[in-house]
Amino acid sequence: MVRLACHSDIPHLLALGEAMHGESRYAALSWDARKVHALIAQLIESPDGLVLVADLQDGEPCGGLLACVDEHFATSARVAYDFAVFVTPGRRGSVLGRCLLDTYVEWARSRGADLIQVGITTGVHVEAATRLYESAGFLPVGPLFEHRGATHA
């Protein structure tokens, strides 16, 4: 059901990513498929990168997770963090999200992560995503703020 991605999965992951982008608070920002393609390829190739695909029985991707593990900027501790967690609307509330998170945690531990993080920055179904993350053992540690005032050039 959840497996490591390979390069041939990138077109499906790009489609999922573009759908996630389109329903998120980032939708007003332009989607750069080439940039996301490069990130996914880099994560697939790196031993400290993770790209997961959630497949249905017919092999149709319906979710994914992008993450990596790296040293914390101020300590030598290894921190795992996600770039994206996404499940298609029709499969939300199923076991797929939890399977993605459980696989991520297992992978992060295998890579020596001292701290494993996941966040909700899209603004999509924040309460439901919070419940999912908490069910997988994650605890909230603080809010995310976005400045909505005038931008400076």
JSON list of C-alpha atoms in Angstrom, two decimals:
[
{"chain": "A", "resi": 1, "resn": "MET", "atom": "CA", "xyz": [0.00, 0.00, 0.00]},
{"chain": "A", "resi": 2, "resn": "VAL", "atom": "CA", "xyz": [2.85, 2.44, 0.85]},
{"chain": "A", "resi": 3, "resn": "ARG", "atom": "CA", "xyz": [6.17, 2.02, -0.90]},
{"chain": "A", "resi": 4, "resn": "LEU", "atom": "CA", "xyz": [9.35, 3.88, -1.74]},
{"chain": "A", "resi": 5, "resn": "ALA", "atom": "CA", "xyz": [9.01, 5.91, -4.91]},
{"chain": "A", "resi": 6, "resn": "CYS", "atom": "CA", "xyz": [11.18, 5.47, -7.98]},
{"chain": "A", "resi": 7, "resn": "HIS", "atom": "CA", "xyz": [11.89, 7.87, -10.81]},
{"chain": "A", "resi": 8, "resn": "SER", "atom": "CA", "xyz": [9.03, 6.48, -12.89]},
{"chain": "A", "resi": 9, "resn": "ASP", "atom": "CA", "xyz": [6.62, 7.68, -10.14]},
{"chain": "A", "resi": 10, "resn": "ILE", "atom": "CA", "xyz": [7.64, 11.31, -10.55]},
{"chain": "A", "resi": 11, "resn": "PRO", "atom": "CA", "xyz": [4.91, 12.23, -13.10]},
{"chain": "A", "resi": 12, "resn": "HIS", "atom": "CA", "xyz": [2.23, 10.83, -10.74]},
{"chain": "A", "resi": 13, "resn": "LEU", "atom": "CA", "xyz": [3.79, 12.61, -7.77]},
{"chain": "A", "resi": 14, "resn": "LEU", "atom": "CA", "xyz": [3.88, 15.87, -9.71]},
{"chain": "A", "resi": 15, "resn": "ALA", "atom": "CA", "xyz": [0.17, 15.52, -10.46]},
{"chain": "A", "resi": 16, "resn": "LEU", "atom": "CA", "xyz": [-0.54, 14.88, -6.77]},
{"chain": "A", "resi": 17, "resn": "GLY", "atom": "CA", "xyz": [1.65, 17.80, -5.78]},
{"chain": "A", "resi": 18, "resn": "GLU", "atom": "CA", "xyz": [-0.05, 20.15, -8.19]},
{"chain": "A", "resi": 19, "resn": "ALA", "atom": "CA", "xyz": [-3.45, 19.09, -6.82]},
{"chain": "A", "resi": 20, "resn": "MET", "atom": "CA", "xyz": [-2.22, 19.68, -3.25]},
{"chain": "A", "resi": 21, "resn": "HIS", "atom": "CA", "xyz": [-0.83, 23.07, -4.27]},
{"chain": "A", "resi": 22, "resn": "GLY", "atom": "CA", "xyz": [-4.12, 24.02, -5.91]},
{"chain": "A", "resi": 23, "resn": "GLU", "atom": "CA", "xyz": [-6.21, 23.44, -2.80]},
{"chain": "A", "resi": 24, "resn": "SER", "atom": "CA", "xyz": [-3.73, 25.00, -0.38]},
{"chain": "A", "resi": 25, "resn": "ARG", "atom": "CA", "xyz": [-3.05, 28.52, 0.78]},
{"chain": "A", "resi": 26, "resn": "TYR", "atom": "CA", "xyz": [-0.16, 28.48, -1.73]},
{"chain": "A", "resi": 27, "resn": "ALA", "atom": "CA", "xyz": [-2.54, 28.32, -4.72]},
{"chain": "A", "resi": 28, "resn": "ALA", "atom": "CA", "xyz": [-2.04, 32.02, -5.46]},
{"chain": "A", "resi": 29, "resn": "LEU", "atom": "CA", "xyz": [1.69, 31.33, -5.99]},
{"chain": "A", "resi": 30, "resn": "SER", "atom": "CA", "xyz": [2.77, 29.84, -9.31]},
{"chain": "A", "resi": 31, "resn": "TRP", "atom": "CA", "xyz": [3.40, 26.09, -9.39]},
{"chain": "A", "resi": 32, "resn": "ASP", "atom": "CA", "xyz": [6.89, 25.21, -10.69]},
{"chain": "A", "resi": 33, "resn": "ALA", "atom": "CA", "xyz": [6.77, 21.58, -11.85]},
{"chain": "A", "resi": 34, "resn": "ARG", "atom": "CA", "xyz": [10.45, 21.60, -12.88]},
{"chain": "A", "resi": 35, "resn": "LYS", "atom": "CA", "xyz": [11.53, 22.69, -9.41]},
{"chain": "A", "resi": 36, "resn": "VAL", "atom": "CA", "xyz": [9.37, 20.07, -7.72]},
{"chain": "A", "resi": 37, "resn": "HIS", "atom": "CA", "xyz": [10.59, 17.40, -10.17]},
{"chain": "A", "resi": 38, "resn": "ALA", "atom": "CA", "xyz": [14.19, 18.22, -9.24]},
{"chain": "A", "resi": 39, "resn": "LEU", "atom": "CA", "xyz": [13.40, 18.04, -5.50]},
{"chain": "A", "resi": 40, "resn": "ILE", "atom": "CA", "xyz": [11.66, 14.67, -5.83]},
{"chain": "A", "resi": 41, "resn": "ALA", "atom": "CA", "xyz": [14.53, 13.26, -7.92]},
{"chain": "A", "resi": 42, "resn": "GLN", "atom": "CA", "xyz": [17.08, 14.53, -5.39]},
{"chain": "A", "resi": 43, "resn": "LEU", "atom": "CA", "xyz": [15.16, 12.98, -2.47]},
{"chain": "A", "resi": 44, "resn": "ILE", "atom": "CA", "xyz": [14.84, 9.64, -4.29]},
{"chain": "A", "resi": 45, "resn": "GLU", "atom": "CA", "xyz": [18.58, 9.56, -4.95]},
{"chain": "A", "resi": 46, "resn": "SER", "atom": "CA", "xyz": [19.72, 10.70, -1.50]},
{"chain": "A", "resi": 47, "resn": "PRO", "atom": "CA", "xyz": [20.15, 8.24, 1.37]},
{"chain": "A", "resi": 48, "resn": "ASP", "atom": "CA", "xyz": [18.84, 11.04, 3.60]},
{"chain": "A", "resi": 49, "resn": "GLY", "atom": "CA", "xyz": [15.83, 11.70, 1.38]},
{"chain": "A", "resi": 50, "resn": "LEU", "atom": "CA", "xyz": [12.48, 9.96, 1.42]},
{"chain": "A", "resi": 51, "resn": "VAL", "atom": "CA", "xyz": [9.74, 9.82, -1.18]},
{"chain": "A", "resi": 52, "resn": "LEU", "atom": "CA", "xyz": [6.79, 7.58, -0.42]},
{"chain": "A", "resi": 53, "resn": "VAL", "atom": "CA", "xyz": [3.88, 6.69, -2.68]},
{"chain": "A", "resi": 54, "resn": "ALA", "atom": "CA", "xyz": [0.53, 5.39, -1.45]},
{"chain": "A", "resi": 55, "resn": "ASP", "atom": "CA", "xyz": [-0.97, 3.11, -4.10]},
{"chain": "A", "resi": 56, "resn": "LEU", "atom": "CA", "xyz": [-4.42, 1.65, -4.40]},
{"chain": "A", "resi": 57, "resn": "GLN", "atom": "CA", "xyz": [-4.76, -2.01, -5.39]},
{"chain": "A", "resi": 58, "resn": "ASP", "atom": "CA", "xyz": [-4.87, -1.02, -9.08]},
{"chain": "A", "resi": 59, "resn": "GLY", "atom": "CA", "xyz": [-1.54, 0.78, -8.73]},
{"chain": "A", "resi": 60, "resn": "GLU", "atom": "CA", "xyz": [-3.08, 4.26, -8.94]},
{"chain": "A", "resi": 61, "resn": "PRO", "atom": "CA", "xyz": [-1.11, 6.67, -6.70]},
{"chain": "A", "resi": 62, "resn": "CYS", "atom": "CA", "xyz": [-3.44, 8.43, -4.28]},
{"chain": "A", "resi": 63, "resn": "GLY", "atom": "CA", "xyz": [-0.98, 9.90, -1.82]},
{"chain": "A", "resi": 64, "resn": "GLY", "atom": "CA", "xyz": [2.61, 10.63, -1.07]},
{"chain": "A", "resi": 65, "resn": "LEU", "atom": "CA", "xyz": [5.12, 11.99, 1.39]},
{"chain": "A", "resi": 66, "resn": "LEU", "atom": "CA", "xyz": [8.36, 13.88, 0.80]},
{"chain": "A", "resi": 67, "resn": "ALA", "atom": "CA", "xyz": [10.88, 14.19, 3.63]},
{"chain": "A", "resi": 68, "resn": "CYS", "atom": "CA", "xyz": [14.52, 14.29, 4.54]},
{"chain": "A", "resi": 69, "resn": "VAL", "atom": "CA", "xyz": [16.79, 14.06, 7.54]},
{"chain": "A", "resi": 70, "resn": "ASP", "atom": "CA", "xyz": [19.61, 16.51, 8.17]},
{"chain": "A", "resi": 71, "resn": "GLU", "atom": "CA", "xyz": [21.57, 18.02, 11.03]},
{"chain": "A", "resi": 72, "resn": "HIS", "atom": "CA", "xyz": [19.82, 20.73, 12.98]},
{"chain": "A", "resi": 73, "resn": "PHE", "atom": "CA", "xyz": [21.29, 24.13, 12.18]},
{"chain": "A", "resi": 74, "resn": "ALA", "atom": "CA", "xyz": [22.45, 24.75, 15.78]},
{"chain": "A", "resi": 75, "resn": "THR", "atom": "CA", "xyz": [23.30, 21.25, 17.02]},
{"chain": "A", "resi": 76, "resn": "SER", "atom": "CA", "xyz": [24.63, 17.96, 15.73]},
{"chain": "A", "resi": 77, "resn": "ALA", "atom": "CA", "xyz": [21.24, 16.36, 16.29]},
{"chain": "A", "resi": 78, "resn": "ARG", "atom": "CA", "xyz": [19.66, 14.80, 13.20]},
{"chain": "A", "resi": 79, "resn": "VAL", "atom": "CA", "xyz": [16.18, 16.11, 12.45]},
{"chain": "A", "resi": 80, "resn": "ALA", "atom": "CA", "xyz": [13.67, 14.54, 10.08]},
{"chain": "A", "resi": 81, "resn": "TYR", "atom": "CA", "xyz": [11.16, 16.89, 8.50]},
{"chain": "A", "resi": 82, "resn": "ASP", "atom": "CA", "xyz": [8.58, 16.71, 5.77]},
{"chain": "A", "resi": 83, "resn": "PHE", "atom": "CA", "xyz": [8.18, 18.81, 2.65]},
{"chain": "A", "resi": 84, "resn": "ALA", "atom": "CA", "xyz": [4.72, 17.47, 1.90]},
{"chain": "A", "resi": 85, "resn": "VAL", "atom": "CA", "xyz": [2.16, 14.91, 3.01]},
{"chain": "A", "resi": 86, "resn": "PHE", "atom": "CA", "xyz": [-0.80, 14.47, 0.69]},
{"chain": "A", "resi": 87, "resn": "VAL", "atom": "CA", "xyz": [-3.71, 12.09, 0.25]},
{"chain": "A", "resi": 88, "resn": "THR", "atom": "CA", "xyz": [-6.27, 12.65, -2.50]},
{"chain": "A", "resi": 89, "resn": "PRO", "atom": "CA", "xyz": [-9.64, 13.94, -1.29]},
{"chain": "A", "resi": 90, "resn": "GLY", "atom": "CA", "xyz": [-11.44, 10.66, -2.02]},
{"chain": "A", "resi": 91, "resn": "ARG", "atom": "CA", "xyz": [-9.02, 8.68, 0.15]},
{"chain": "A", "resi": 92, "resn": "ARG", "atom": "CA", "xyz": [-8.76, 11.05, 3.12]},
{"chain": "A", "resi": 93, "resn": "GLY", "atom": "CA", "xyz": [-9.95, 9.48, 6.33]},
{"chain": "A", "resi": 94, "resn": "SER", "atom": "CA", "xyz": [-8.71, 6.06, 5.18]},
{"chain": "A", "resi": 95, "resn": "VAL", "atom": "CA", "xyz": [-5.63, 4.32, 6.56]},
{"chain": "A", "resi": 96, "resn": "LEU", "atom": "CA", "xyz": [-3.36, 5.77, 3.86]},
{"chain": "A", "resi": 97, "resn": "GLY", "atom": "CA", "xyz": [-2.36, 8.92, 5.73]},
{"chain": "A", "resi": 98, "resn": "ARG", "atom": "CA", "xyz": [-1.51, 6.93, 8.83]},
{"chain": "A", "resi": 99, "resn": "CYS", "atom": "CA", "xyz": [0.46, 4.39, 6.78]},
{"chain": "A", "resi": 100, "resn": "LEU", "atom": "CA", "xyz": [2.47, 7.21, 5.19]},
{"chain": "A", "resi": 101, "resn": "LEU", "atom": "CA", "xyz": [3.25, 8.71, 8.61]},
{"chain": "A", "resi": 102, "resn": "ASP", "atom": "CA", "xyz": [4.13, 5.38, 10.22]},
{"chain": "A", "resi": 103, "resn": "THR", "atom": "CA", "xyz": [6.49, 4.56, 7.34]},
{"chain": "A", "resi": 104, "resn": "TYR", "atom": "CA", "xyz": [8.06, 8.01, 7.63]},
{"chain": "A", "resi": 105, "resn": "VAL", "atom": "CA", "xyz": [8.68, 7.58, 11.36]},
{"chain": "A", "resi": 106, "resn": "GLU", "atom": "CA", "xyz": [10.21, 4.13, 10.86]},
{"chain": "A", "resi": 107, "resn": "TRP", "atom": "CA", "xyz": [12.46, 5.48, 8.08]},
{"chain": "A", "resi": 108, "resn": "ALA", "atom": "CA", "xyz": [13.50, 8.53, 10.14]},
{"chain": "A", "resi": 109, "resn": "ARG", "atom": "CA", "xyz": [14.49, 6.31, 13.05]},
{"chain": "A", "resi": 110, "resn": "SER", "atom": "CA", "xyz": [16.50, 4.09, 10.69]},
{"chain": "A", "resi": 111, "resn": "ARG", "atom": "CA", "xyz": [18.37, 7.20, 9.50]},
{"chain": "A", "resi": 112, "resn": "GLY", "atom": "CA", "xyz": [19.31, 8.15, 13.07]},
{"chain": "A", "resi": 113, "resn": "ALA", "atom": "CA", "xyz": [16.87, 11.02, 13.52]},
{"chain": "A", "resi": 114, "resn": "ASP", "atom": "CA", "xyz": [16.93, 12.44, 17.04]},
{"chain": "A", "resi": 115, "resn": "LEU", "atom": "CA", "xyz": [13.81, 14.49, 16.32]},
{"chain": "A", "resi": 116, "resn": "ILE", "atom": "CA", "xyz": [11.01, 13.69, 13.86]},
{"chain": "A", "resi": 117, "resn": "GLN", "atom": "CA", "xyz": [8.78, 16.54, 12.73]},
{"chain": "A", "resi": 118, "resn": "VAL", "atom": "CA", "xyz": [5.76, 16.98, 10.49]},
{"chain": "A", "resi": 119, "resn": "GLY", "atom": "CA", "xyz": [3.78, 20.13, 9.90]},
{"chain": "A", "resi": 120, "resn": "ILE", "atom": "CA", "xyz": [0.58, 21.55, 8.50]},
{"chain": "A", "resi": 121, "resn": "THR", "atom": "CA", "xyz": [1.33, 24.62, 6.43]},
{"chain": "A", "resi": 122, "resn": "THR", "atom": "CA", "xyz": [-1.21, 24.25, 3.62]},
{"chain": "A", "resi": 123, "resn": "GLY", "atom": "CA", "xyz": [-4.19, 25.46, 5.63]},
{"chain": "A", "resi": 124, "resn": "VAL", "atom": "CA", "xyz": [-6.24, 22.50, 4.33]},
{"chain": "A", "resi": 125, "resn": "HIS", "atom": "CA", "xyz": [-8.33, 20.53, 6.84]},
{"chain": "A", "resi": 126, "resn": "VAL", "atom": "CA", "xyz": [-6.08, 21.58, 9.71]},
{"chain": "A", "resi": 127, "resn": "GLU", "atom": "CA", "xyz": [-8.23, 19.97, 12.42]},
{"chain": "A", "resi": 128, "resn": "ALA", "atom": "CA", "xyz": [-8.45, 16.60, 10.62]},
{"chain": "A", "resi": 129, "resn": "ALA", "atom": "CA", "xyz": [-4.73, 16.63, 9.80]},
{"chain": "A", "resi": 130, "resn": "THR", "atom": "CA", "xyz": [-3.94, 17.47, 13.43]},
{"chain": "A", "resi": 131, "resn": "ARG", "atom": "CA", "xyz": [-5.99, 14.48, 14.60]},
{"chain": "A", "resi": 132, "resn": "LEU", "atom": "CA", "xyz": [-4.18, 12.25, 12.09]},
{"chain": "A", "resi": 133, "resn": "TYR", "atom": "CA", "xyz": [-0.75, 13.44, 13.19]},
{"chain": "A", "resi": 134, "resn": "GLU", "atom": "CA", "xyz": [-1.61, 13.07, 16.87]},
{"chain": "A", "resi": 135, "resn": "SER", "atom": "CA", "xyz": [-2.90, 9.53, 16.23]},
{"chain": "A", "resi": 136, "resn": "ALA", "atom": "CA", "xyz": [0.55, 8.73, 14.78]},
{"chain": "A", "resi": 137, "resn": "GLY", "atom": "CA", "xyz": [2.29, 9.97, 17.94]},
{"chain": "A", "resi": 138, "resn": "PHE", "atom": "CA", "xyz": [3.11, 13.55, 16.94]},
{"chain": "A", "resi": 139, "resn": "LEU", "atom": "CA", "xyz": [2.49, 16.35, 19.42]},
{"chain": "A", "resi": 140, "resn": "PRO", "atom": "CA", "xyz": [1.80, 19.99, 18.53]},
{"chain": "A", "resi": 141, "resn": "VAL", "atom": "CA", "xyz": [4.71, 22.23, 19.48]},
{"chain": "A", "resi": 142, "resn": "GLY", "atom": "CA", "xyz": [3.64, 25.64, 18.20]},
{"chain": "A", "resi": 143, "resn": "PRO", "atom": "CA", "xyz": [1.68, 27.61, 15.63]},
{"chain": "A", "resi": 144, "resn": "LEU", "atom": "CA", "xyz": [2.75, 28.85, 12.21]},
{"chain": "A", "resi": 145, "resn": "PHE", "atom": "CA", "xyz": [2.30, 32.53, 11.41]},
{"chain": "A", "resi": 146, "resn": "GLU", "atom": "CA", "xyz": [2.01, 34.23, 8.06]},
{"chain": "A", "resi": 147, "resn": "HIS", "atom": "CA", "xyz": [2.39, 37.98, 7.59]},
{"chain": "A", "resi": 148, "resn": "ARG", "atom": "CA", "xyz": [-0.49, 39.44, 5.58]},
{"chain": "A", "resi": 149, "resn": "GLY", "atom": "CA", "xyz": [0.68, 43.03, 5.49]},
{"chain": "A", "resi": 150, "resn": "ALA", "atom": "CA", "xyz": [2.29, 44.98, 2.69]},
{"chain": "A", "resi": 151, "resn": "THR", "atom": "CA", "xyz": [5.34, 43.38, 1.11]},
{"chain": "A", "resi": 152, "resn": "HIS", "atom": "CA", "xyz": [8.62, 45.23, 0.72]},
{"chain": "A", "resi": 153, "resn": "ALA", "atom": "CA", "xyz": [10.67, 45.16, -2.45]}
]
